[in-house]
Coordinates of C-alpha atoms in Angstrom, one line a residue:
Chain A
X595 CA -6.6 -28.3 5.1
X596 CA -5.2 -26.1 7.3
X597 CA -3.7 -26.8 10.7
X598 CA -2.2 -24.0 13.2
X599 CA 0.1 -24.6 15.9
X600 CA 1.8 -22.8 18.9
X601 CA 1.5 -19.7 16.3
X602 CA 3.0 -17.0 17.8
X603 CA 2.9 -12.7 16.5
X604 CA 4.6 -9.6 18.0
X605 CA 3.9 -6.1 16.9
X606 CA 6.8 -5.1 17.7
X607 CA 7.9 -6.1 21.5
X608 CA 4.0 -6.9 22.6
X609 CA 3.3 -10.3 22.0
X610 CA -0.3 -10.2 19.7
X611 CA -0.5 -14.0 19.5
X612 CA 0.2 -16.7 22.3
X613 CA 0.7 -20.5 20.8
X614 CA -2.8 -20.0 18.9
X615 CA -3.4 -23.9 17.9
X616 CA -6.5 -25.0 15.8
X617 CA -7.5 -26.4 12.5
X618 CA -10.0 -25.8 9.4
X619 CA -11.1 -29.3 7.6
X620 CA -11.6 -29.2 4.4
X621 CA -15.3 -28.1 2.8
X622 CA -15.9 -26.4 6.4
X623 CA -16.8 -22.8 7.8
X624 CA -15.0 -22.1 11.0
X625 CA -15.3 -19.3 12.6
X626 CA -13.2 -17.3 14.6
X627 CA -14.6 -15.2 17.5
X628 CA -13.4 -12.8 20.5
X629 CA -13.3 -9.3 21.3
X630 CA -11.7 -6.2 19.8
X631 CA -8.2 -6.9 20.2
X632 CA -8.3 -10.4 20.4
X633 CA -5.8 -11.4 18.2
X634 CA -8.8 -12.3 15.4
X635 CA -7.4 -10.6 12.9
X636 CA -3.6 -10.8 13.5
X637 CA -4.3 -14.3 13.8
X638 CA -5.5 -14.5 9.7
X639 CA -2.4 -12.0 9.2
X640 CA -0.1 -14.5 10.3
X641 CA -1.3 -17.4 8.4
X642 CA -1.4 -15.1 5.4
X643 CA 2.6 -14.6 6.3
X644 CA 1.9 -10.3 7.1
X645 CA 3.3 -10.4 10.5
X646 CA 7.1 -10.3 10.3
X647 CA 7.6 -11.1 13.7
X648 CA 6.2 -14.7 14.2
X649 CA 7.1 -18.1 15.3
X650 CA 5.4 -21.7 15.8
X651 CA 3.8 -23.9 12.4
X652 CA 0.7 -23.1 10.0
X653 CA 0.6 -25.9 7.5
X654 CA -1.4 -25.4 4.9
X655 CA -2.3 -28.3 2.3
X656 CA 0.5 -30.5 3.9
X657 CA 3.1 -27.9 3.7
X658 CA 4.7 -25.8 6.2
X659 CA 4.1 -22.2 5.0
X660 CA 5.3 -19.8 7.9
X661 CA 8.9 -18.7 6.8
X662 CA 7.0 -18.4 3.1
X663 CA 5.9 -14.9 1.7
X664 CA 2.3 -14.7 1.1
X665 CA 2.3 -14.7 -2.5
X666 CA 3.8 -18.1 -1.7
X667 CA 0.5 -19.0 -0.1
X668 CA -1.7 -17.6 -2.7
X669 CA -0.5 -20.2 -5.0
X670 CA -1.1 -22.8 -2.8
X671 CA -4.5 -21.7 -2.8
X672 CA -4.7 -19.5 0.4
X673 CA -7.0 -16.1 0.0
X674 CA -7.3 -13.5 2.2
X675 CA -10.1 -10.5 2.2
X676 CA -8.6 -7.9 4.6
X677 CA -10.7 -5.5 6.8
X678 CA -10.6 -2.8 5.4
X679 CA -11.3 -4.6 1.8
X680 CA -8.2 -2.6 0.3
X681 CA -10.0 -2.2 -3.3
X682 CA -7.7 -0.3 -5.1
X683 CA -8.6 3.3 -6.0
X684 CA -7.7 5.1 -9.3
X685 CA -8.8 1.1 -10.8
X686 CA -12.2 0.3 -11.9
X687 CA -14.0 -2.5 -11.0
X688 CA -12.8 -4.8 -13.7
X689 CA -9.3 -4.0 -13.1
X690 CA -9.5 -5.1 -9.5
X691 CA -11.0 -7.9 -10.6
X692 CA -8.3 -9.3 -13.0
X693 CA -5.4 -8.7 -10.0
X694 CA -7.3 -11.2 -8.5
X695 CA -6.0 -13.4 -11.4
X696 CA -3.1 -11.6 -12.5
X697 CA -0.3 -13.7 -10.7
X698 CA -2.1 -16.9 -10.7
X699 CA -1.1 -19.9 -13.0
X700 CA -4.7 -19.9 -14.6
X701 CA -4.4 -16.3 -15.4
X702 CA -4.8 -17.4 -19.1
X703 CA -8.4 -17.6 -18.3
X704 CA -9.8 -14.1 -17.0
X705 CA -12.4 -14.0 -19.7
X706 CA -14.4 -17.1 -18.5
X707 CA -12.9 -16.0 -14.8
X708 CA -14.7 -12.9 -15.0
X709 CA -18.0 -14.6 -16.5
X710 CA -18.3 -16.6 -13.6
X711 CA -17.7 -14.3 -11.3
X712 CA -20.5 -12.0 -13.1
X713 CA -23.0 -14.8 -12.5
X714 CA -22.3 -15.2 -9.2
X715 CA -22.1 -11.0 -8.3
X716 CA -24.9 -9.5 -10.4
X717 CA -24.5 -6.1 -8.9
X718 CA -20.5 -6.2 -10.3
X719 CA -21.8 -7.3 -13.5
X720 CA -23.3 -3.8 -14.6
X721 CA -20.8 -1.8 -12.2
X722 CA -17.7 -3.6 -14.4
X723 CA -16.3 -0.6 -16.4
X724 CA -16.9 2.0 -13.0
X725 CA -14.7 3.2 -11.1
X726 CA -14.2 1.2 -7.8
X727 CA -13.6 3.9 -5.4
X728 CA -17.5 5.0 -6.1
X729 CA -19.1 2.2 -4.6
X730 CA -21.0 1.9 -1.6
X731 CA -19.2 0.0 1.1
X732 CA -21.3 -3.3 0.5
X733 CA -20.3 -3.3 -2.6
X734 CA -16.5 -2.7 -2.1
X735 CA -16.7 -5.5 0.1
X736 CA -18.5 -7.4 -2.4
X737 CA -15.8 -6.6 -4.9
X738 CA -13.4 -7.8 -2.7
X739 CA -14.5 -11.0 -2.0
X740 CA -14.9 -11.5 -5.5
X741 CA -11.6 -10.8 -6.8
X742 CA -10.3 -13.1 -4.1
X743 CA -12.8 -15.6 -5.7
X744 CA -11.1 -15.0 -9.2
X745 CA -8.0 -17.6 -8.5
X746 CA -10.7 -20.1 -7.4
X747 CA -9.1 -20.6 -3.7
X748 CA -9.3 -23.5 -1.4
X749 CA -9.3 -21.4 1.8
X750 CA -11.0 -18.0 1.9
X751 CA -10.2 -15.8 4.8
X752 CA -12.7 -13.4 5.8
X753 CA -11.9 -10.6 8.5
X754 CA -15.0 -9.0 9.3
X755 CA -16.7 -8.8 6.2
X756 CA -20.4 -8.0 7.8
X757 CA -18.9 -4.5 9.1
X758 CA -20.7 -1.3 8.1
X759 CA -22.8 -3.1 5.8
X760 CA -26.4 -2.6 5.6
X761 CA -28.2 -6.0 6.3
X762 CA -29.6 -6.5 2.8
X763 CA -26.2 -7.5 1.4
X764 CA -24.9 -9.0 4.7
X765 CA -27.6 -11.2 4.1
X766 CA -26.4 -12.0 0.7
X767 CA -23.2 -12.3 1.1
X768 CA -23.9 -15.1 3.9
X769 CA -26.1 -16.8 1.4
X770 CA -22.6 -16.8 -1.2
X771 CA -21.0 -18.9 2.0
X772 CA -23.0 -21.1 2.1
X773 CA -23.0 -21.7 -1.3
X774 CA -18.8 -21.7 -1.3
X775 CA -19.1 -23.9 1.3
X776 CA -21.8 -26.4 -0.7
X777 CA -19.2 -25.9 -4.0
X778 CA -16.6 -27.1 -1.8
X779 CA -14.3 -24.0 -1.1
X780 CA -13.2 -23.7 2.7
X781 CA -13.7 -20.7 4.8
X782 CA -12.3 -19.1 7.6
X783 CA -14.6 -16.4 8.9
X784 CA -13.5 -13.8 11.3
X785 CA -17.1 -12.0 12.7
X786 CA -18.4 -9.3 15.1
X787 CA -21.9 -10.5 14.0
X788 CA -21.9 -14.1 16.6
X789 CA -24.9 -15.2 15.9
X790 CA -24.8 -14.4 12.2
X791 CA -21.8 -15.9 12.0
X792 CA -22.7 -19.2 14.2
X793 CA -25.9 -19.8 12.4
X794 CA -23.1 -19.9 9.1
X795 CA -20.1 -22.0 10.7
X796 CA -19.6 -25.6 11.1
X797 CA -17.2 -24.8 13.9
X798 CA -16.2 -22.0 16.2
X799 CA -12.6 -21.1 18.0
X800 CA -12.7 -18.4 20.5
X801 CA -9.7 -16.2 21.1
X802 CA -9.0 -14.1 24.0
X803 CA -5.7 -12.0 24.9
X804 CA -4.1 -13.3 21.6
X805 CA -4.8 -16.7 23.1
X806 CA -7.2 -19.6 22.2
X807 CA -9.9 -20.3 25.2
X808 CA -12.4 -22.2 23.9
X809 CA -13.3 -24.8 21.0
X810 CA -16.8 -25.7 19.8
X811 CA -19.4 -27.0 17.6
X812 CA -21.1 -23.5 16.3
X813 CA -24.6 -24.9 17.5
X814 CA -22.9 -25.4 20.9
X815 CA -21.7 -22.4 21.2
X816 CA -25.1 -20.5 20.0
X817 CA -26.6 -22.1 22.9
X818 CA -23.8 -21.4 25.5
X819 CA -24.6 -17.9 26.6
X820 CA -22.3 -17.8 29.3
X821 CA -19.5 -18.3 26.6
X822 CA -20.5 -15.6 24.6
X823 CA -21.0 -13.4 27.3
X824 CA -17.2 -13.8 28.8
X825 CA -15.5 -13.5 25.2
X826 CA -18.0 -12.5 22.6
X827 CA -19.8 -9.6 24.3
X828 CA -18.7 -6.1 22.8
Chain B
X1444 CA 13.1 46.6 -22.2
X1445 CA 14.2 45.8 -25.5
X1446 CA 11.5 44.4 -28.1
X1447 CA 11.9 40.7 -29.1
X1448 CA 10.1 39.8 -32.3
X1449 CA 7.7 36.7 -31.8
X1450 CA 9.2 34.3 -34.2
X1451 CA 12.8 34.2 -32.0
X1452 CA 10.7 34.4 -28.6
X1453 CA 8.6 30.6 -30.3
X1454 CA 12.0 29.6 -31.4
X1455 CA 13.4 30.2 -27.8
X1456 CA 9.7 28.2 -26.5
X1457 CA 11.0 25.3 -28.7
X1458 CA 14.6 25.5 -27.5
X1459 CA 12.6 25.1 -23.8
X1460 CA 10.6 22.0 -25.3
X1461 CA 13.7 20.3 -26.2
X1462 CA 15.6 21.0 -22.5
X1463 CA 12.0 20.3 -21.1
X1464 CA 12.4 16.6 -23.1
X1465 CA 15.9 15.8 -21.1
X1466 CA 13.9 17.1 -18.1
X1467 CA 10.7 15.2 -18.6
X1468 CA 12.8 11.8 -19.1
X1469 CA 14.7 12.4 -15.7
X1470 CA 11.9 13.2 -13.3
X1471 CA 9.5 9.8 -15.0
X1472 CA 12.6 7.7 -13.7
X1473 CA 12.5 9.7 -11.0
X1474 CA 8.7 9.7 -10.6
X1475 CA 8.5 6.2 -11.1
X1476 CA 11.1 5.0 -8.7
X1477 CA 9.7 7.3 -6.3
X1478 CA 5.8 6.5 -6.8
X1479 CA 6.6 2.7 -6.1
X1480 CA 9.7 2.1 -4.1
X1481 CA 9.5 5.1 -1.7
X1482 CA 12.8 5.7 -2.7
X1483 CA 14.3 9.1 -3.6
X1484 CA 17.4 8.1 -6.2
X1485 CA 20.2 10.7 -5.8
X1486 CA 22.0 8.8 -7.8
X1487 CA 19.7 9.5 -10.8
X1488 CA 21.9 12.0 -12.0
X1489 CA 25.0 10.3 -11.8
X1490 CA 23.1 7.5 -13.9
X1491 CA 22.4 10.0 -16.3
X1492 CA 26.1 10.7 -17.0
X1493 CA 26.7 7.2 -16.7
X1494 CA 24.6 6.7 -19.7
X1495 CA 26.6 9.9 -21.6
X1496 CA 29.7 7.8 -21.3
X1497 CA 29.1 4.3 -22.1
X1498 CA 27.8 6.0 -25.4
X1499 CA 31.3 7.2 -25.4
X1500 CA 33.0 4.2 -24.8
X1501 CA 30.4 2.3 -27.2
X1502 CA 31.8 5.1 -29.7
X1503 CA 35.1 4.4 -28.8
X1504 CA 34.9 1.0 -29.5
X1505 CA 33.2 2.0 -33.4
X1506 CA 30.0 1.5 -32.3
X1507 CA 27.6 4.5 -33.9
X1508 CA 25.1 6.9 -32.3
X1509 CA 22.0 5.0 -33.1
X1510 CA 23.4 1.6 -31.8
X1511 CA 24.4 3.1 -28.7
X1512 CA 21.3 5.1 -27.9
X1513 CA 19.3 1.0 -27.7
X1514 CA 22.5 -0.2 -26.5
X1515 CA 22.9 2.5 -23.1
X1516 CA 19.6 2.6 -21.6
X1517 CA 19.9 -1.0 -21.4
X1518 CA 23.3 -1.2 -20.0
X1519 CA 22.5 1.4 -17.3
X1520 CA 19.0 -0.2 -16.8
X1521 CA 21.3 -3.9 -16.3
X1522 CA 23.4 -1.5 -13.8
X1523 CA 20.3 -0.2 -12.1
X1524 CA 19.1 -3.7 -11.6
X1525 CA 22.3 -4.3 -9.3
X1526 CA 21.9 -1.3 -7.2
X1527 CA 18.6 -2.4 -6.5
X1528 CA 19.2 -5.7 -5.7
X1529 CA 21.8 -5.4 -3.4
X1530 CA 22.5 -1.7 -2.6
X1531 CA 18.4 -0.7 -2.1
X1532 CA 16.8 -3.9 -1.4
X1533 CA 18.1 -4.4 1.6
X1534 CA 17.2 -1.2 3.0
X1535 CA 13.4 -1.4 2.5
X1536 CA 11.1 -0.7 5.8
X1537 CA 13.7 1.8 6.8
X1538 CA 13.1 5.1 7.4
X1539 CA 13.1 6.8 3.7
X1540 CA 16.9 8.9 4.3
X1541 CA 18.2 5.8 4.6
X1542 CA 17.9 4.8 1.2
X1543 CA 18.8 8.5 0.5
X1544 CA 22.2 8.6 1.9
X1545 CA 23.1 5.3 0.3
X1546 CA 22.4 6.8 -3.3
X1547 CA 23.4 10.1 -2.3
X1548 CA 27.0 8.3 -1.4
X1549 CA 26.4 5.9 -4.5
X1550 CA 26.5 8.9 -6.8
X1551 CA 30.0 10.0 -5.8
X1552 CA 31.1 6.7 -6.6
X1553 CA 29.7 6.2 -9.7
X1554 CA 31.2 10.1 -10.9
X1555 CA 34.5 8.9 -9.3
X1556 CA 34.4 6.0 -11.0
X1557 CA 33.5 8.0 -14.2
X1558 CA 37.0 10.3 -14.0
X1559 CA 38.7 7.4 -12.9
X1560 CA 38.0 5.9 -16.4
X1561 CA 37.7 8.7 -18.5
X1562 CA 39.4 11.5 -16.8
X1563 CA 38.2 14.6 -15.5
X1564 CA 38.4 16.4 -18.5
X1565 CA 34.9 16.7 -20.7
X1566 CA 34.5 14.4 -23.9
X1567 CA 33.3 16.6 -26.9
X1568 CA 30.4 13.9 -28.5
X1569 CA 29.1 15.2 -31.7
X1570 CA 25.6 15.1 -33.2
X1571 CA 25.3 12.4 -35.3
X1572 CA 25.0 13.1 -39.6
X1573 CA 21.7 12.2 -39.4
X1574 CA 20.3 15.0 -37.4
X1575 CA 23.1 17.6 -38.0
X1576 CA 21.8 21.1 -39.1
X1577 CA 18.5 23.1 -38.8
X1578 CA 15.0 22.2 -40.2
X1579 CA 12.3 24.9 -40.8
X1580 CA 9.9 24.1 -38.3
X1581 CA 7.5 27.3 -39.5
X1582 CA 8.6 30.0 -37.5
X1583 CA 12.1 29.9 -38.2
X1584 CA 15.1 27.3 -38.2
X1585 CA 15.5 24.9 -35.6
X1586 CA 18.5 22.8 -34.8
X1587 CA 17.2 19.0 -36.0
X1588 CA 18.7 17.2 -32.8
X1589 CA 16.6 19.0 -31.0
X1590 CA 13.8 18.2 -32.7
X1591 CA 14.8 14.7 -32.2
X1592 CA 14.9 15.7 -29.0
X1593 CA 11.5 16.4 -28.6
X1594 CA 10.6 13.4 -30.5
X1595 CA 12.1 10.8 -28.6
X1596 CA 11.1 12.4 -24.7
X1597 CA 7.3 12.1 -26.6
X1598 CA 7.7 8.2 -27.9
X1599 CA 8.9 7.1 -24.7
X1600 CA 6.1 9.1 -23.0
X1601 CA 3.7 7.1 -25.4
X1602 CA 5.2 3.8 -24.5
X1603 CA 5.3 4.1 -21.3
X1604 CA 1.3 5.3 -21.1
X1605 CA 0.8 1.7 -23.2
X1606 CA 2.9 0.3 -20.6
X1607 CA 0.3 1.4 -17.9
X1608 CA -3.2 1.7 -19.3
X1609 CA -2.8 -1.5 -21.7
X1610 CA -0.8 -4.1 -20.5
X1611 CA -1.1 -6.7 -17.7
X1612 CA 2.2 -5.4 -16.4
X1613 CA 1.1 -1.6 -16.0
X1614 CA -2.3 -2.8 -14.4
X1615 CA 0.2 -4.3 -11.5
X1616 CA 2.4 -1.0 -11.8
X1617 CA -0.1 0.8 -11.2
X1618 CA -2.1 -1.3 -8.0
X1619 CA 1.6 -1.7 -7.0
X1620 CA 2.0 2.6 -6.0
X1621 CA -1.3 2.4 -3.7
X1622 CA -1.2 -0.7 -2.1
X1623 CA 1.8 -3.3 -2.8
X1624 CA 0.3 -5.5 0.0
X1625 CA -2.7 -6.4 -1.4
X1626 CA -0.4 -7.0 -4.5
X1627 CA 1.6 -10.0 -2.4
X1628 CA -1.7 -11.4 -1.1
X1629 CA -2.7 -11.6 -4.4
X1630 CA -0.2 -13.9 -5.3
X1631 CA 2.2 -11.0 -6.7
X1632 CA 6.2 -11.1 -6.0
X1633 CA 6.5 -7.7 -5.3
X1634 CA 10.4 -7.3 -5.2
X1635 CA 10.4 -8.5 -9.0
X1636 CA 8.1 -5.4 -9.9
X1637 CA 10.3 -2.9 -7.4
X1638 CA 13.2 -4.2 -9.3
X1639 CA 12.2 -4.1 -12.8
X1640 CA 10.8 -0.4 -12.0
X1641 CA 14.2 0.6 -10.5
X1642 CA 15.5 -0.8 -13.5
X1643 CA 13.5 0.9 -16.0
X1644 CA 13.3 4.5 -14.2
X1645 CA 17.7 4.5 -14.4
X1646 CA 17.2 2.7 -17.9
X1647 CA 15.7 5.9 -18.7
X1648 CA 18.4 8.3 -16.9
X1649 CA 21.1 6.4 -18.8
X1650 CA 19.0 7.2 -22.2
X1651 CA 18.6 11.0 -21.3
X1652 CA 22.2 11.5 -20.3
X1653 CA 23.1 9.8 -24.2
X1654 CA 20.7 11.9 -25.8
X1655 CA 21.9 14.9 -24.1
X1656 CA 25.5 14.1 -24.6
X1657 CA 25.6 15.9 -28.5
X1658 CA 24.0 19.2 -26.9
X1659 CA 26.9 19.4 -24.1
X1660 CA 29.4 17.1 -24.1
X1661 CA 29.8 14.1 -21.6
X1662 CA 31.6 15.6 -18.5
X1663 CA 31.6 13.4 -15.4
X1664 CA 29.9 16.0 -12.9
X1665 CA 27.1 16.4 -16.0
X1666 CA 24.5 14.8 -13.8
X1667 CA 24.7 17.3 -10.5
X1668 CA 23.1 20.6 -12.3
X1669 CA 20.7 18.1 -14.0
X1670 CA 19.5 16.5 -10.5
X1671 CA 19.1 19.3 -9.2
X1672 CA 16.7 20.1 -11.7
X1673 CA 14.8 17.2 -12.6
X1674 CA 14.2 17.0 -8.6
X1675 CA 12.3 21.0 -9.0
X1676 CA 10.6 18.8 -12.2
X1677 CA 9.4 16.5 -10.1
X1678 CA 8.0 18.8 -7.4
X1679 CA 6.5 21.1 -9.5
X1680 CA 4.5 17.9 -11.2
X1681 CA 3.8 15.8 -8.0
X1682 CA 6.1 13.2 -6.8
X1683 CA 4.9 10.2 -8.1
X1684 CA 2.8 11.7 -10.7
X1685 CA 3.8 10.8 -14.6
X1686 CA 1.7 13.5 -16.4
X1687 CA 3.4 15.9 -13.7
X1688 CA 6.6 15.0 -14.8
X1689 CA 5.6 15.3 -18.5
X1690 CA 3.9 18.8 -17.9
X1691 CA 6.3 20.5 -15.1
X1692 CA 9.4 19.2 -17.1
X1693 CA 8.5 20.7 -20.3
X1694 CA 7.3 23.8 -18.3
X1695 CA 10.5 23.7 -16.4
X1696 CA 12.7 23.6 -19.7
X1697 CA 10.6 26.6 -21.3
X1698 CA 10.8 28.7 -18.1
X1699 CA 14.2 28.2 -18.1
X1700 CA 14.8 28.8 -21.9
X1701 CA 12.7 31.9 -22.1
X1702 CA 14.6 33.9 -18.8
X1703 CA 18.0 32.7 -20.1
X1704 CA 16.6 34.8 -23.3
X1705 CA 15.0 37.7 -21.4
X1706 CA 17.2 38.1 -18.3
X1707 CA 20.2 35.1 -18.5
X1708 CA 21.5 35.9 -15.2
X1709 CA 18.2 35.0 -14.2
X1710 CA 17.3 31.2 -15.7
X1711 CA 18.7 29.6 -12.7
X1712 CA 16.9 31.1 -10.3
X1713 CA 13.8 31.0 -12.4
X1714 CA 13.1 27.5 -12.1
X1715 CA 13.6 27.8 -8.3
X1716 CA 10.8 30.2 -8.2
X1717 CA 8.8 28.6 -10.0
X1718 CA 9.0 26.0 -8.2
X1719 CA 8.6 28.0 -4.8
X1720 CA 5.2 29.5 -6.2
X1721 CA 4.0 25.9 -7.3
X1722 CA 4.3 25.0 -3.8
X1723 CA 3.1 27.8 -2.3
X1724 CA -0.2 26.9 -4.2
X1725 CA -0.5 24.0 -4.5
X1726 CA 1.9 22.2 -1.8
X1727 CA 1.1 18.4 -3.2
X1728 CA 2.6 19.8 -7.0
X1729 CA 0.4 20.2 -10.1
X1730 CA -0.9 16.6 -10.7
X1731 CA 0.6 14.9 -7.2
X1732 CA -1.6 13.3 -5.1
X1733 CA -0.4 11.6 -1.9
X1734 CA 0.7 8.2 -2.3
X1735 CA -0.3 8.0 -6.3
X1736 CA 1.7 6.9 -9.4
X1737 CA -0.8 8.4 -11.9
X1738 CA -0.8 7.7 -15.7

């Protein structure tokens, strides 16, 4: 579904990202781990085209996407849920909802869009007509994972979306992976949470230094302490 | 101090509404481009004379007032589109005087332009039949155009709140001012909107130099007194903020009306003050928050 390779990122003159290589199959949770600073989340930037300064191949779907804009890649069916969630203020929940859809070709459908997406987040569902800005954290995160859900994506990047959460809704927002995952929708996960987030995944990639130093099976890693010790550990 | 009776001190608030309505149609453009494109258009005012005389070469050519006032907001909106796209675009992710200069020097060429065409001498444009003379508008008798005036600044104010709060288009507008990147992840092209925006803020210059052109005349340094002012508009209501630009322009034009009446030598300066106390308050403008475009 997606492959990376010798992916390369400056912010400005410091190199973020050295030849990052790995792939995501399709129907799999991988997720992608390393310290603050890692290059985790510069990493999802570049494949969603946000770093101007970058070099090497991200294919996505069979095509080569890195010289394309990111509204390019949403329509190849590439989502992205930022840190820090960006819900728009001054917009209530239902209008953040339909700019998940509002550029998309299916965009003819936000009625039965926004049903489905009320089934699956019952704590929207009432919250619809409020303002957005007036949610609790969990929620905003919520909110933004659902109006990247709105487009019905084959890849959903996630950069941190356990942070500052309490662990009620972590717990049910994990529980929505795994059902994405079951309903067939990839997912790249970037987590602080390791062991939350290798109980989740299928695989695990390991960045260090904006470069890739280890590969493997998330039940593999879970048991490899000394792993997690060297990269993981905050 | 010499007594004024009330019925020519409201005719002198209406003769404010009416200079406010030019105002208020300036600073949205202004507001708007602002509020989205980081862009500060000095060349707003030079669009608004722009619009004065293609209605006079659309008269010219035996066109009438009512064709050209559709016809001139759309050919200086078509010209804004240009500048845009290959004048502004290229200077996004600059530092915001860059930008700046380039329609700061834009506006010399475009009134350049303007006497090269036309000559330097102003073009006399007369009111059209329709809304010649004065209408009794309860406290006395009140030129028509100006009511007109008044009229049109509040349609376009109406239209453009549709614009915002109903349609699929203002929803993106108005994500667009607070975060335009989560706008391209979401699949948006995001130099379509900035260019449609630029387009309709000097679409709207263009229409408030035609619609001023019967009070004054066109003259092709029309648009530098006018900037100047719609800019204290735009402070006064928030940069970026719509309903600022609606409130502070017609405040602006009613200030401005009222000390020409009182104490003439004073209506220049007047709006200056005001403006200085507005800031002194309330730094950020009546309605402005930072980084907002506000319905």
């Amino acid at each position: 579904m997606l492959e990376v390779e010798g992916l390369s990122a400056w912010y400005g003159a410091s190199h973020a990202l050295q030849s990052v290589a790995f792939g995501v199959a399709e129907g799999e949770i991988l997720c992608l781990l390393g310290r603050n600073g890692a290059g985790k989340t510069t990493t999802l930037k570049a494949i969603m085209g946000l770093m101007p300064r970058r070099a090497g191949s991200v294919r996505f779907r069979g095509e080569e996407v890195l010289q394309r804009p990111p509204e390019a890649r949403f329509h190849l069916g590439l989502a992205y849920v930022p840190e820090e969630r960006r819900i728009v203020p001054g917009l209530t929940v239902r209008e953040n909802l339909r700019l998940g859809l509002i550029a998309a070709r299916n965009r003819q459908d936000e009625a039965r869009a926004l049903d489905r997406i009320a089934e699956t987040f019952p704590r929207l569902r009432e919250r619809l007509d409020q303002q957005a800005s007036t949610m609790s954290g969990g929620e905003q995160q919520m909110l933004a994972i659902a109006r990247a859900l709105m487009a019905e994506p084959r890849l959903l990047m996630l950069d941190e979306p356990s942070e500052g959460i309490m662990p009620v809704l972590v717990d049910e927002m994990f529980d929505l992976f795994a059902r994405l995952r079951r309903d067939g929708t990839t997912l790249l996960l970037v987590e602080q949470n390791v062991e939350l987030a290798l109980n989740l995944a299928d695989r695990a990639v390991v960045l260090d230094q904006g470069e890739v130093v280890h590969r493997a099976a998330a039940a593999e890693l879970l048991a490899d302490a000394e792993v997690q010790a060297r990269y993981c550990a905050v | 101090m010499v007594d004024y009776p009330l019925d020519l001190l409201a005719l002198q608030v209406f003769a404010g509404l009416a200079l406010g309505a030019v105002y208020v149609l300036l600073a949205l453009g202004l507001s708007l481009i602002f509020g989205m494109l980081g862009v500060v258009n000095f060349a707003h005012g030079a669009l608004f004379a722009l619009g004065a005389y293609v209605g006079v070469f659309l008269l010219g050519t035996g066109w009438n007032f009512w064709a050209a006032l559709v016809a001139v907001p759309l050919a200086v909106g078509a010209a804004g589109l240009l500048v845009e796209r290959f004048l502004v675009r290229p200077l996004y992710g600059r530092p915001v005087d860059d930008p700046l200069l380039l329609t700061f020097g834009l506006a010399y060429v475009v009134v350049e332009a303007i006497r090269i065409v036309f000559g330097k001498q102003p073009e006399p444009v007369e009111t059209p039949e329709l809304l010649a003379g004065a209408v009794f508008i309860g406290v006395g008798y009140f030129p028509l155009y100006r009511v007109f005036l008044i009229g049109v600044a509040a349609l376009v104010v109406l239209a453009l709140w549709l614009l915002l709060e109903r349609t699929r288009w203002g929803l993106i507008l108005r994500a667009g001012a607070r975060d335009p990147t989560i706008l391209r992840v979401l699949g948006v092209d995001v130099g379509r909107v900035w260019l449609l925006v630029f387009g309709l803020g000097t679409g709207l210059a263009g229409l408030a130099g035609w619609l001023a052109a019967p009070l004054q005349g066109a003259a092709p340094e029309m648009g530098v007194p006018v900037l100047a002012e719609a800019f204290v508009v735009t402070v006064v209501g928030g940069m970026g903020s719509l309903l600022g630009a609606v409130v502070a322009g017609l405040l602006v034009g009613v200030t401005y009306s009222m000390t020409s009446l009182l104490a003439p030598e004073m209506a220049k300066v007047s709006i200056f003050a005001l403006m200085a106390v507005v800031l002194l308050l309330r730094p950020q403008g009546l309605f402005g928050r930072p980084g907002g475009l506000m319905a």
